[in-house]
JSON list of C-alpha atoms in Angstrom, two decimals:
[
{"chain": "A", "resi": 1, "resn": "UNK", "atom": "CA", "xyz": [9.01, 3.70, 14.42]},
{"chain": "A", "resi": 2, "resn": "UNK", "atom": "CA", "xyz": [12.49, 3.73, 16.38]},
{"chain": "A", "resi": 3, "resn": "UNK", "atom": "CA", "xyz": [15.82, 3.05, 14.29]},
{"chain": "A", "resi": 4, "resn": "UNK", "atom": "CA", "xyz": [18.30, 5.57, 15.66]},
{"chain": "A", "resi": 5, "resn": "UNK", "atom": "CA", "xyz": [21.44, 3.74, 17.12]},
{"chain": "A", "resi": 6, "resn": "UNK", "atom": "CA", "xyz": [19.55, 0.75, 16.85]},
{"chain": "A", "resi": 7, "resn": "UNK", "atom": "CA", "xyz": [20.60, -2.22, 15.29]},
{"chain": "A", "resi": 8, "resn": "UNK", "atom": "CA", "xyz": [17.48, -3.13, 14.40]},
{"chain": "A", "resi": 9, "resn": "UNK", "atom": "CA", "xyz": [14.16, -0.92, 13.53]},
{"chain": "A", "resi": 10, "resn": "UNK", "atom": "CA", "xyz": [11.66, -1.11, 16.11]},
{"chain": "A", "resi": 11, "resn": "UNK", "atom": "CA", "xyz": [7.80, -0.53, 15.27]},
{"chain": "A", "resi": 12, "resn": "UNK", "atom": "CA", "xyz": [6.26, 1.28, 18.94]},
{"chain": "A", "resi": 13, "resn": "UNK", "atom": "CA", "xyz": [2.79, 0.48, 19.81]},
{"chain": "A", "resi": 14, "resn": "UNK", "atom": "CA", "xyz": [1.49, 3.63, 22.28]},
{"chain": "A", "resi": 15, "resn": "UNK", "atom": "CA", "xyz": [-1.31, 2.30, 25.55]},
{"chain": "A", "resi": 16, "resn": "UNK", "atom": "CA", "xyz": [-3.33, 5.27, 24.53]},
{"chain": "A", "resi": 17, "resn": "UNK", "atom": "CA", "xyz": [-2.78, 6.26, 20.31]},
{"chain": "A", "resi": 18, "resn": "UNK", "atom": "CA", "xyz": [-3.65, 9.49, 19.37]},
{"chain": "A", "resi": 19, "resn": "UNK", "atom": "CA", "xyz": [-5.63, 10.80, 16.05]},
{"chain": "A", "resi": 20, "resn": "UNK", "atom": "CA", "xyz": [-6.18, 13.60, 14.07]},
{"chain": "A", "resi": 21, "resn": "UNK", "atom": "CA", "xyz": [-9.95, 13.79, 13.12]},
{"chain": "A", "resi": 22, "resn": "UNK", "atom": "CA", "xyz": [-11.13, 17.02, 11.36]},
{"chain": "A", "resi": 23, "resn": "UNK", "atom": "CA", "xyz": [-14.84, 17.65, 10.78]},
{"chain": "A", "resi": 24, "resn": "UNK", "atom": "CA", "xyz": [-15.84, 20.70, 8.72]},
{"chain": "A", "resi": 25, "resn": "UNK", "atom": "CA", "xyz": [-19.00, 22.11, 7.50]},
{"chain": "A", "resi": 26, "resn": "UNK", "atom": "CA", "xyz": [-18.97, 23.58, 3.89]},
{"chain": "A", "resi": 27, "resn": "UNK", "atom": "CA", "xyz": [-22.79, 22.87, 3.19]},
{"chain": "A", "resi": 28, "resn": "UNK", "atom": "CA", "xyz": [-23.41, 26.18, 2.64]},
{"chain": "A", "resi": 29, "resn": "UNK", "atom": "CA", "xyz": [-20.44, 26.87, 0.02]},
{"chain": "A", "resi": 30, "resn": "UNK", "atom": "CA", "xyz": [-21.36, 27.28, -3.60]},
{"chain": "A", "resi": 31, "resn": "UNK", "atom": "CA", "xyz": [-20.28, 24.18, -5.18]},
{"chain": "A", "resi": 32, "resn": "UNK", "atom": "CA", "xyz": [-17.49, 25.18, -7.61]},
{"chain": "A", "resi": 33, "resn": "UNK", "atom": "CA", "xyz": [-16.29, 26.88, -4.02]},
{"chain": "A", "resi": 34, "resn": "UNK", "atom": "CA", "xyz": [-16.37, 23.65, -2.44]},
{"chain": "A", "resi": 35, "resn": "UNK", "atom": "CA", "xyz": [-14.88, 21.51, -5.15]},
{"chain": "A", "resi": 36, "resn": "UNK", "atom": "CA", "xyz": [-11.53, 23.57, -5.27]},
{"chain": "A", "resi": 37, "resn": "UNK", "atom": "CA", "xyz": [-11.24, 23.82, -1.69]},
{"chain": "A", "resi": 38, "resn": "UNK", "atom": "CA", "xyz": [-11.42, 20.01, -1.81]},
{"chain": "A", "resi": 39, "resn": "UNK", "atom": "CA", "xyz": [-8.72, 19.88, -4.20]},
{"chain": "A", "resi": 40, "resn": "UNK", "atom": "CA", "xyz": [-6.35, 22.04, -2.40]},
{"chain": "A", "resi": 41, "resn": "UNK", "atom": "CA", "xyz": [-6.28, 20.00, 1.16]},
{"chain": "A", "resi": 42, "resn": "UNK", "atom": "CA", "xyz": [-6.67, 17.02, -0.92]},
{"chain": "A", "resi": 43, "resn": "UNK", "atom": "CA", "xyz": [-2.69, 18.23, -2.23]},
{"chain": "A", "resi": 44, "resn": "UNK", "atom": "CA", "xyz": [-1.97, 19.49, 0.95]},
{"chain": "A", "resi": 45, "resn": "UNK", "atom": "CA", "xyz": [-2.71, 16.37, 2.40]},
{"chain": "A", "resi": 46, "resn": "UNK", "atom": "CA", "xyz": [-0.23, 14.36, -0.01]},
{"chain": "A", "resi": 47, "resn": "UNK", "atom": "CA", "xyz": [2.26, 17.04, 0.46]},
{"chain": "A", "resi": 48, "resn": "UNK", "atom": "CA", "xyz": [2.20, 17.63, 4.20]},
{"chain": "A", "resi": 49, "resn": "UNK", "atom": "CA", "xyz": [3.74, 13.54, 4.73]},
{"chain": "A", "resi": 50, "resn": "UNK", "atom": "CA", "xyz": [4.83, 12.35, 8.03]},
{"chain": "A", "resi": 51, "resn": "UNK", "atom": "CA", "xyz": [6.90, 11.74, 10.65]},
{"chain": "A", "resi": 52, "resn": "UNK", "atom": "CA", "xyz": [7.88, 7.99, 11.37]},
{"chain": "A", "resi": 53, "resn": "UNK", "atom": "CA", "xyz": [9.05, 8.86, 14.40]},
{"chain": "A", "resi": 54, "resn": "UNK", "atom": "CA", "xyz": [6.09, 11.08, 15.47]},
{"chain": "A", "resi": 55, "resn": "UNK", "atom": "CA", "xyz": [2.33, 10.39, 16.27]},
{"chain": "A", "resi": 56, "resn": "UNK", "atom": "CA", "xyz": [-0.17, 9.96, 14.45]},
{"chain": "A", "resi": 57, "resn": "UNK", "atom": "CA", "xyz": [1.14, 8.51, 11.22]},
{"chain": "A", "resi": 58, "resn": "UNK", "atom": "CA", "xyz": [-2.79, 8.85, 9.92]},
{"chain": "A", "resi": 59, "resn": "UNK", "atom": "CA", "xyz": [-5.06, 11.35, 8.98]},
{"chain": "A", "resi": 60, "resn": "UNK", "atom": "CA", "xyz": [-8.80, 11.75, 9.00]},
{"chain": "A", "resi": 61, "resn": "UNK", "atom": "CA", "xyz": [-10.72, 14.42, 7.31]},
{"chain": "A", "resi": 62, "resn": "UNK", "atom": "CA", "xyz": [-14.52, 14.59, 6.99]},
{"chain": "A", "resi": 63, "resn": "UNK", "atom": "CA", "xyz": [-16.45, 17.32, 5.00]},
{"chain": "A", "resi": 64, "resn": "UNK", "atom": "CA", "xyz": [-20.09, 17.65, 5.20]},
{"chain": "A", "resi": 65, "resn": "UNK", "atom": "CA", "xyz": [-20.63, 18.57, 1.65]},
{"chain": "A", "resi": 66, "resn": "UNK", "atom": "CA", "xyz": [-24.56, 18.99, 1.87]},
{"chain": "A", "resi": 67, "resn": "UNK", "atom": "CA", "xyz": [-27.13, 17.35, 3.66]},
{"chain": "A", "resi": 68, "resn": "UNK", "atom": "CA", "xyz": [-26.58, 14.18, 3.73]},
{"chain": "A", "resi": 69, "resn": "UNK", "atom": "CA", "xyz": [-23.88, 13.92, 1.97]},
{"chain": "A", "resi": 70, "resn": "UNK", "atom": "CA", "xyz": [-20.32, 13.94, 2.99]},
{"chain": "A", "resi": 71, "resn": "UNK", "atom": "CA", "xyz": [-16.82, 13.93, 2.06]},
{"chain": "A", "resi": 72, "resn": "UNK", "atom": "CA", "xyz": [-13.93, 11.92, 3.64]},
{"chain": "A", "resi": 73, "resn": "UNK", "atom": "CA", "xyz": [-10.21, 11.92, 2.99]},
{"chain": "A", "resi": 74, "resn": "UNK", "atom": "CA", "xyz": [-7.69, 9.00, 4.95]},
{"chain": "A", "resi": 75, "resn": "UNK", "atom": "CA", "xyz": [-4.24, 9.56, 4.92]},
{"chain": "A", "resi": 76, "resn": "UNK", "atom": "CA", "xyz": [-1.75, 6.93, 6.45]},
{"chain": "A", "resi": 77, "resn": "UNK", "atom": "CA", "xyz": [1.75, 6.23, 5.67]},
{"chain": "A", "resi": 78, "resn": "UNK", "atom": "CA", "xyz": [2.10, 3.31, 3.45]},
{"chain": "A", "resi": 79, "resn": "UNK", "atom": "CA", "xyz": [4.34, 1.36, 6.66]},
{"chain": "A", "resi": 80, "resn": "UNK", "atom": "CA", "xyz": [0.88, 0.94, 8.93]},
{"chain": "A", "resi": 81, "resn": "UNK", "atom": "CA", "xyz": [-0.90, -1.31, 6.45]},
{"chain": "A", "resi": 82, "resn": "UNK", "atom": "CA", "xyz": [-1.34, -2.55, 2.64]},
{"chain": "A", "resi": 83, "resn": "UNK", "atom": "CA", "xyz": [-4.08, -1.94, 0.42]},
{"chain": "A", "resi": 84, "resn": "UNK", "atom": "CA", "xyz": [-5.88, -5.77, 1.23]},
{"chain": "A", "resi": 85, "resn": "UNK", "atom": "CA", "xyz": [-6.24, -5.03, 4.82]},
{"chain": "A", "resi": 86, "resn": "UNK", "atom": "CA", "xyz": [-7.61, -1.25, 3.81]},
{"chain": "A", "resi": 87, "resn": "UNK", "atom": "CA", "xyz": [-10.93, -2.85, 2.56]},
{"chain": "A", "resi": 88, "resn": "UNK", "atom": "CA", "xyz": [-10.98, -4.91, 5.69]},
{"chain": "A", "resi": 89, "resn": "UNK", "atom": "CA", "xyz": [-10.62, -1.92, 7.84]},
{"chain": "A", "resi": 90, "resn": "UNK", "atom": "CA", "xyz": [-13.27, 0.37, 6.24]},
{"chain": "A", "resi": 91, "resn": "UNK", "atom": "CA", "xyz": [-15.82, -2.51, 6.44]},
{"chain": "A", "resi": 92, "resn": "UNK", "atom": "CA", "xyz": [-15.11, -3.22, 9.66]},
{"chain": "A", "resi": 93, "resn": "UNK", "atom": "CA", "xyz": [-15.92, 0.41, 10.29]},
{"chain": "A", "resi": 94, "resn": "UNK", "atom": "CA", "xyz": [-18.64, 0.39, 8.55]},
{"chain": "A", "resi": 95, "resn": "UNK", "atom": "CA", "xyz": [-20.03, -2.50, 10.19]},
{"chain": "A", "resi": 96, "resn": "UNK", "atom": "CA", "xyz": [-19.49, -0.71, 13.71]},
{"chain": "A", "resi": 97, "resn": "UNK", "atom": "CA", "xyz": [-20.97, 2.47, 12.26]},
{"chain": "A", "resi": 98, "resn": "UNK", "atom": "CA", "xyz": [-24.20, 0.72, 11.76]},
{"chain": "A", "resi": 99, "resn": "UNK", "atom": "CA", "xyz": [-24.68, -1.21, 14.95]},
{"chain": "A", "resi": 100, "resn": "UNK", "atom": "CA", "xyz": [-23.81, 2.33, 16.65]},
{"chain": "A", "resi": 101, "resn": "UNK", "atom": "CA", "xyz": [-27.08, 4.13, 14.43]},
{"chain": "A", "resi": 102, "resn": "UNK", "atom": "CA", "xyz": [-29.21, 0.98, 14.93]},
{"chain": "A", "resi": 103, "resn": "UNK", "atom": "CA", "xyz": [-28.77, 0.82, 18.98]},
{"chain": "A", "resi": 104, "resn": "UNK", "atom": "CA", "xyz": [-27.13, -2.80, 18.55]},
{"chain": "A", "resi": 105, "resn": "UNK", "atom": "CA", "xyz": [-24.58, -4.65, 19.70]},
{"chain": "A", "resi": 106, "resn": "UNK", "atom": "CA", "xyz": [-21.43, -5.23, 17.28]},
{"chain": "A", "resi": 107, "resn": "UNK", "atom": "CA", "xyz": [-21.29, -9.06, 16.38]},
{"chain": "A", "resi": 108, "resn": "UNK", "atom": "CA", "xyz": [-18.13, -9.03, 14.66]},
{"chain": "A", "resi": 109, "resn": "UNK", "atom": "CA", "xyz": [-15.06, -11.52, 15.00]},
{"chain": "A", "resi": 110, "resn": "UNK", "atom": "CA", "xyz": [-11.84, -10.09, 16.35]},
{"chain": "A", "resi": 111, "resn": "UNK", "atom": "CA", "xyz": [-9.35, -10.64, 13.44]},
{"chain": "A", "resi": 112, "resn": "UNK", "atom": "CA", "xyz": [-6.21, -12.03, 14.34]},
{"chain": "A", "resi": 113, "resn": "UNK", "atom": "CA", "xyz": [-3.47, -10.10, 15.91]},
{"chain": "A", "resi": 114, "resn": "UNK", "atom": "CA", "xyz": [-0.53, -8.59, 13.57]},
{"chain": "A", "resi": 115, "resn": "UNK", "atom": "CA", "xyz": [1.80, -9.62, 16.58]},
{"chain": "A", "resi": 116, "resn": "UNK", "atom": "CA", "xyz": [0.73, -13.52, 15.17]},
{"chain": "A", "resi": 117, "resn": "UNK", "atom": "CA", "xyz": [2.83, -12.53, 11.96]},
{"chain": "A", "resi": 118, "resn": "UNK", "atom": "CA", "xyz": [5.82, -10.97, 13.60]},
{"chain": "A", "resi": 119, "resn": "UNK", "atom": "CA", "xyz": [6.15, -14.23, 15.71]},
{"chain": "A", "resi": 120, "resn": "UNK", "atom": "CA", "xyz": [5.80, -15.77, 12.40]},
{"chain": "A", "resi": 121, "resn": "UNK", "atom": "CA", "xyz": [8.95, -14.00, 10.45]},
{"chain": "A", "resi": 122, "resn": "UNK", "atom": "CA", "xyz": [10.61, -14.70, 13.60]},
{"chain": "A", "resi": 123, "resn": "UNK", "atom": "CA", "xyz": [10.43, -18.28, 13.05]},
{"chain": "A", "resi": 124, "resn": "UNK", "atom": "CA", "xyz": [11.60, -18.24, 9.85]},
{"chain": "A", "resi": 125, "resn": "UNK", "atom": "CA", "xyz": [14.68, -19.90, 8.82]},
{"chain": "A", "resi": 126, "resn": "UNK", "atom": "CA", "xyz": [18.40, -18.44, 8.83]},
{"chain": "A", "resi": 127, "resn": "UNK", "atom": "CA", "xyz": [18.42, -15.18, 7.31]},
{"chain": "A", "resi": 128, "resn": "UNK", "atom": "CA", "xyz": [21.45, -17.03, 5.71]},
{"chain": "A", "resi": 129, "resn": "UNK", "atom": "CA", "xyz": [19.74, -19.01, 3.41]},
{"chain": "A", "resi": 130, "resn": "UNK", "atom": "CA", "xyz": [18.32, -16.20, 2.11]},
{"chain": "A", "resi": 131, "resn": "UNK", "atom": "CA", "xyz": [20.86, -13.96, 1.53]},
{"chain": "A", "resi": 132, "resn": "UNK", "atom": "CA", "xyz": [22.55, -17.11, -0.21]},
{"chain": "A", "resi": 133, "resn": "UNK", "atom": "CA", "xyz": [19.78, -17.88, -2.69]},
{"chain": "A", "resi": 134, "resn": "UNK", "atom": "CA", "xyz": [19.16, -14.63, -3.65]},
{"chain": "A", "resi": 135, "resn": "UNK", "atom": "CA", "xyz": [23.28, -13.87, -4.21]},
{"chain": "A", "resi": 136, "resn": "UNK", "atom": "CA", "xyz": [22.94, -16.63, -6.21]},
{"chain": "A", "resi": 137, "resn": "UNK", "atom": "CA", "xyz": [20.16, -15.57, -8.22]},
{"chain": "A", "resi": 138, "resn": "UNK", "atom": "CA", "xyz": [21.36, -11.96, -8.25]},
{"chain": "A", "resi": 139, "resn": "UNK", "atom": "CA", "xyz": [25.38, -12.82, -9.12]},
{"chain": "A", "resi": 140, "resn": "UNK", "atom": "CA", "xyz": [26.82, -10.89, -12.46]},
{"chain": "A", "resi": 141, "resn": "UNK", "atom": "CA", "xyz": [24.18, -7.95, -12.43]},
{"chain": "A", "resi": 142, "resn": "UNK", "atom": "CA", "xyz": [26.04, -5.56, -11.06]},
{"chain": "A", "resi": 143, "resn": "UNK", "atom": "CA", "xyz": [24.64, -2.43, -12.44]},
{"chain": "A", "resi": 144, "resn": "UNK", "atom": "CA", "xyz": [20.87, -0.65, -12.63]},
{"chain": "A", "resi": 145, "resn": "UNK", "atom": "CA", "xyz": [19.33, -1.09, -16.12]},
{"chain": "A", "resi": 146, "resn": "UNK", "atom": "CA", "xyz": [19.73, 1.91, -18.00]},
{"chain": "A", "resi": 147, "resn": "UNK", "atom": "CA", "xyz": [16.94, 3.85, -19.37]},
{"chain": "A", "resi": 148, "resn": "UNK", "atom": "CA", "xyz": [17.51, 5.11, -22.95]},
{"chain": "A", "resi": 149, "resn": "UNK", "atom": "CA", "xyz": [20.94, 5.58, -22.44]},
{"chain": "A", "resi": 150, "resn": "UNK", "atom": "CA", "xyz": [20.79, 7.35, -18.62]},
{"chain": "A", "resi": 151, "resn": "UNK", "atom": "CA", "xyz": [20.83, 5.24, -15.53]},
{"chain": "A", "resi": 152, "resn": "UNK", "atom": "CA", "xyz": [17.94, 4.93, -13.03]},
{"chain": "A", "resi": 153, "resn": "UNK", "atom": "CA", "xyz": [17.14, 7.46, -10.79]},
{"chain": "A", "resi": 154, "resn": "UNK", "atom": "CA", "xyz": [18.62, 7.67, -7.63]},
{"chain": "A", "resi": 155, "resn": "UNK", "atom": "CA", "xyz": [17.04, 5.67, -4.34]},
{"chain": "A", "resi": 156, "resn": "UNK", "atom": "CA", "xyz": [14.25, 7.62, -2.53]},
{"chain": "A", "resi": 157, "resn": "UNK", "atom": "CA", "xyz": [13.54, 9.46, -6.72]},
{"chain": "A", "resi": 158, "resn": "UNK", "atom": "CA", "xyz": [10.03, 9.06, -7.46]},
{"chain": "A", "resi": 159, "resn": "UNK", "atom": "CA", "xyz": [9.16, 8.61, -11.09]},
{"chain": "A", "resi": 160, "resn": "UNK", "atom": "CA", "xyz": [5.57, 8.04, -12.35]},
{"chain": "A", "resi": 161, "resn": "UNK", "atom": "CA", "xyz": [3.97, 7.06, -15.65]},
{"chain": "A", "resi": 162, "resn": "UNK", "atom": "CA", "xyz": [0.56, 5.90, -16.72]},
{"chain": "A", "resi": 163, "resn": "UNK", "atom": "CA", "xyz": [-0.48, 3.66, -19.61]},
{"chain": "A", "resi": 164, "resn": "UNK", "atom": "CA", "xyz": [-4.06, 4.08, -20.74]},
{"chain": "A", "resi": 165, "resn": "UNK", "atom": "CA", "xyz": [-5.88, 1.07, -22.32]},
{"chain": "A", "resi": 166, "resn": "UNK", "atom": "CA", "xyz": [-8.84, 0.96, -24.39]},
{"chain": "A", "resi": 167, "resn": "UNK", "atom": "CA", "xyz": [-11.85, -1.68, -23.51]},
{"chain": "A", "resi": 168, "resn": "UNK", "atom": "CA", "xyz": [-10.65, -3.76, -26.47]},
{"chain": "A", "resi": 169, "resn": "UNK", "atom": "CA", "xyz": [-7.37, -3.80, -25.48]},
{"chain": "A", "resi": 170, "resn": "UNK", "atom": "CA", "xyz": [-8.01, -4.77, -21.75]},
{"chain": "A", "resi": 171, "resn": "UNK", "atom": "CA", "xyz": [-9.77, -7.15, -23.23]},
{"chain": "A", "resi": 172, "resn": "UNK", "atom": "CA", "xyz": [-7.35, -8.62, -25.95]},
{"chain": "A", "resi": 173, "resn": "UNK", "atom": "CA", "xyz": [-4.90, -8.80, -22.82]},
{"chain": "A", "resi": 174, "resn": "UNK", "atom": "CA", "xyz": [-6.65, -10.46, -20.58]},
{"chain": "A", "resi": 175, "resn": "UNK", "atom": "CA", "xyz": [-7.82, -13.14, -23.78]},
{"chain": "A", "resi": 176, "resn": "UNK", "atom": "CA", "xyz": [-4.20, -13.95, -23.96]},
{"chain": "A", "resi": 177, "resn": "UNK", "atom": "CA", "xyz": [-3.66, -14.01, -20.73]},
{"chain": "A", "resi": 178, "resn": "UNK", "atom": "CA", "xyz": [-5.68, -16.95, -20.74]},
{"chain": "A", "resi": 179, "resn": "UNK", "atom": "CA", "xyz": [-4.97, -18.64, -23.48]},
{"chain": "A", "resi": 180, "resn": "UNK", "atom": "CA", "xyz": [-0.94, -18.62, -22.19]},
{"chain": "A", "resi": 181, "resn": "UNK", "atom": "CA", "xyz": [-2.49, -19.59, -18.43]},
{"chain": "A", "resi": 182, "resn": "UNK", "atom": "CA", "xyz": [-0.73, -16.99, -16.52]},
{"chain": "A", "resi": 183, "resn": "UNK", "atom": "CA", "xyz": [-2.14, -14.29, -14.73]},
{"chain": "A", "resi": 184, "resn": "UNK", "atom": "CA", "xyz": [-2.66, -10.15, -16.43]},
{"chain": "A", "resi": 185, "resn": "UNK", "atom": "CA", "xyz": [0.03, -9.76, -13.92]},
{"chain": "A", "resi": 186, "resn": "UNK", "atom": "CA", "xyz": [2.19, -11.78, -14.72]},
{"chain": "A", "resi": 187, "resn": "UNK", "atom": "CA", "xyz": [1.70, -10.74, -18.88]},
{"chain": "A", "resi": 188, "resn": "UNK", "atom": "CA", "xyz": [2.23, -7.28, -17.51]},
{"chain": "A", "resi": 189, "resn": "UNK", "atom": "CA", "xyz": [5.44, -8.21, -15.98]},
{"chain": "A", "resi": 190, "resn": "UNK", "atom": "CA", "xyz": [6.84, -9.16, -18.99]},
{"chain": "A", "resi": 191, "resn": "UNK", "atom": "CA", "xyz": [5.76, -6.88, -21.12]},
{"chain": "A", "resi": 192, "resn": "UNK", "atom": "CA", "xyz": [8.10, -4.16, -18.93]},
{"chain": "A", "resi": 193, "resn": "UNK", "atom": "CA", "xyz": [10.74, -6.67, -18.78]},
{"chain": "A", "resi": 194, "resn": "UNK", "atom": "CA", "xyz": [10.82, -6.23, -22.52]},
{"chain": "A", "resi": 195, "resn": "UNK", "atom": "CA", "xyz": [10.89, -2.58, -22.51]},
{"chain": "A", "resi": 196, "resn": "UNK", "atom": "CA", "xyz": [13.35, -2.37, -20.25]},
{"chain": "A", "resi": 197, "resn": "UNK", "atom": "CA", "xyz": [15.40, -4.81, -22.15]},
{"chain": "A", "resi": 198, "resn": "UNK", "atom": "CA", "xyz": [15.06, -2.80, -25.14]},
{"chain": "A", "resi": 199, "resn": "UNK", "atom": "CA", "xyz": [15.62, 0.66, -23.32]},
{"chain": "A", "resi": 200, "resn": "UNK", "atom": "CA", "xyz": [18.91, -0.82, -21.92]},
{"chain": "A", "resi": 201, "resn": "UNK", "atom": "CA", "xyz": [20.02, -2.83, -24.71]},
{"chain": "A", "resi": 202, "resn": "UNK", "atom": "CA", "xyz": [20.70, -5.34, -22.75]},
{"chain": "A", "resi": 203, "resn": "UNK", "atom": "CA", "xyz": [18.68, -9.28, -22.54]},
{"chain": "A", "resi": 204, "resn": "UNK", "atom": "CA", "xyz": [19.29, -9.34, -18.94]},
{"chain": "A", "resi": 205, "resn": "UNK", "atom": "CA", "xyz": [17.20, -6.87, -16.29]},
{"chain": "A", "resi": 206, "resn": "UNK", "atom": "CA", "xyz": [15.64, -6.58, -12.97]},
{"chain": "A", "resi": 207, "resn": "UNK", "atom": "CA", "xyz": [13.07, -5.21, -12.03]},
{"chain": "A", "resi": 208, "resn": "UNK", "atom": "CA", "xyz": [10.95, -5.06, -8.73]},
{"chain": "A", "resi": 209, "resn": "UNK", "atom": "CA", "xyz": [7.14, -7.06, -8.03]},
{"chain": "A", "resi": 210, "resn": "UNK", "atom": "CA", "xyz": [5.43, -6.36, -5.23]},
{"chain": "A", "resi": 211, "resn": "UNK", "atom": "CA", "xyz": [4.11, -9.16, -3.86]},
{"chain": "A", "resi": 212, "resn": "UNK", "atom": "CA", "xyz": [0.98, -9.80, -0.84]},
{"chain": "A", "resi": 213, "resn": "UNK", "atom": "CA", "xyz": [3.30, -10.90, 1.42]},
{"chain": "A", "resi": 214, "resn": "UNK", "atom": "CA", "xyz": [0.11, -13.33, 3.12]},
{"chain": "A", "resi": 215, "resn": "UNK", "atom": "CA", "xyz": [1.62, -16.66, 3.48]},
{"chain": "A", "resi": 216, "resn": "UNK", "atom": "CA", "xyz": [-0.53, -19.48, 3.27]},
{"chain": "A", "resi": 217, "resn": "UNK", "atom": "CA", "xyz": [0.72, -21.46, 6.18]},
{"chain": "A", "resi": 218, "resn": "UNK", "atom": "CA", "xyz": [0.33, -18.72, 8.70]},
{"chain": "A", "resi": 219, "resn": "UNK", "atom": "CA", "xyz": [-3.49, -19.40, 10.14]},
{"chain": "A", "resi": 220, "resn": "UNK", "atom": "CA", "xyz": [-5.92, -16.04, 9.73]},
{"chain": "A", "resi": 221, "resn": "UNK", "atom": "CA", "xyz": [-3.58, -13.98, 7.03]},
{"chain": "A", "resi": 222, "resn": "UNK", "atom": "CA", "xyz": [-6.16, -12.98, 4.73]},
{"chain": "A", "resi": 223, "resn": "UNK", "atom": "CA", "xyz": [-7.73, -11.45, 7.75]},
{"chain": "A", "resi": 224, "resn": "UNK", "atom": "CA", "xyz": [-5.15, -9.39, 9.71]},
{"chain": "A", "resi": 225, "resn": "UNK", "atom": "CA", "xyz": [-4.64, -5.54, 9.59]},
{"chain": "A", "resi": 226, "resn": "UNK", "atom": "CA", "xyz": [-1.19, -4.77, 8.89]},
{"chain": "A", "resi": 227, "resn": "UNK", "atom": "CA", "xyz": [1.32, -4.21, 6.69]},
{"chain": "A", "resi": 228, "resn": "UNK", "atom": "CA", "xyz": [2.53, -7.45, 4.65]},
{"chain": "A", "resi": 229, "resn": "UNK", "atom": "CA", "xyz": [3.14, -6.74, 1.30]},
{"chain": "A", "resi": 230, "resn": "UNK", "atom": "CA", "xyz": [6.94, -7.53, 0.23]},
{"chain": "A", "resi": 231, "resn": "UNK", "atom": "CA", "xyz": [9.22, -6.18, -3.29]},
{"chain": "A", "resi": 232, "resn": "UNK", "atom": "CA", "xyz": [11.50, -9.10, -4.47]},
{"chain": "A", "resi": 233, "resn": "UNK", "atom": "CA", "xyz": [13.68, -8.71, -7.43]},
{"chain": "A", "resi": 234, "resn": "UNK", "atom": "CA", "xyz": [12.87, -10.25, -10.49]},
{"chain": "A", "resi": 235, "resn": "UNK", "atom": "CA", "xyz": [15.56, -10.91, -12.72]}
]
């Protein structure tokens, strides 16, 4: 991926890629031996990152962890492809795998070219429109919602924090999620737009949804490897 002195960011597809495949042999490690080493490249792994502007922006590690059994860790930068099209990938691997051990042929489908979906944005209205509508949804919030008194943290921060729901309470959600006819997403949604509105004090926040990104009008979405997933504000 290209953006120096450009004016816009340009994704570069190489003739020939190149990989980083790893195969390693710890069959014959005592298990507790085997477990931690797992853990440590495991954290490496996450911690090592990449390069945008250097190949390969994925990484692919596979442990034989005893006869017949084996380990395997993926790594990829989040820009190559969303998690929808991750499914799609492995089966398609999968599926290749199998016709390789059986001595057959691989029937599969070609799924349709990413390219189809950059034409697509292309043709997309003026970029005007949208900066309009969403200035005009956006106008008089000015500031990031503060949290307890402190402002957000600063862009490229990473914050995480994990909720923990019971069975009963997963399923008292999802019971009024359909008695209201919305989606657990969408009482989810909510449910942080409250706390942030109590956090900040304030009855008016935004907050960021990820969204699929796979519009319906563009022929063979749901099947294309890519990246397509979106954040919008929600105010």
């Amino acid at each position: 991926f290209c953006w120096d002195r450009l004016s816009r960011p340009l994704q570069v597809v190489e003739r020939r890629g190149k990989q980083s495949l790893e195969i390693l042999d710890w069959s014959g490690l005592p298990l507790v031996e085997a477990e931690r080493l797992w853990a440590e490249r495991v954290d490496a792994e996450r911690s090592q990152g990449f390069d945008l502007r250097e190949l390969p922006l994925q990484r692919l590690v596979v442990v034989q962890w005893r006869d017949g059994v084996h380990r395997f860790c993926w790594s990829r930068h989040h820009i190559l492809l969303d998690g929808w099209c991750s499914a799609r990938l492995l089966a398609e691997f999968l599926q290749t795998y199998k016709a390789a051990c059986d001595g057959q042929p691989l029937l599969a489908a070609v799924p349709p070219s990413f390219r189809n979906y950059v034409a697509w944005l292309e043709e997309r209205g003026d970029p005007e429109d949208a900066l309009e509508f969403f200035s005009r949804e956006l106008a008089g919030f000015e500031e990031p919602t503060p949290l307890g008194g402190q402002t957000l943290p600063a862009a490229g921060a990473t914050v995480t924090g994990r909720v923990d729901l019971s069975r009963q309470q997963t399923e008292d959600l999802l019971e009024v999620a359909k008695r209201e006819e919305v989606t657990p997403g969408t009482l989810l949604q909510g449910a942080w737009a409250l706390v942030l509105s109590r956090l900040g004090a304030s009855r008016d926040v935004v907050f960021g949804v990820t969204v699929s990104g796979r519009p319906a009008t563009l022929e063979g979405a749901d099947e294309m490897i890519g990246l397509f997933i979106n954040t919008l504000p929600l105010r």
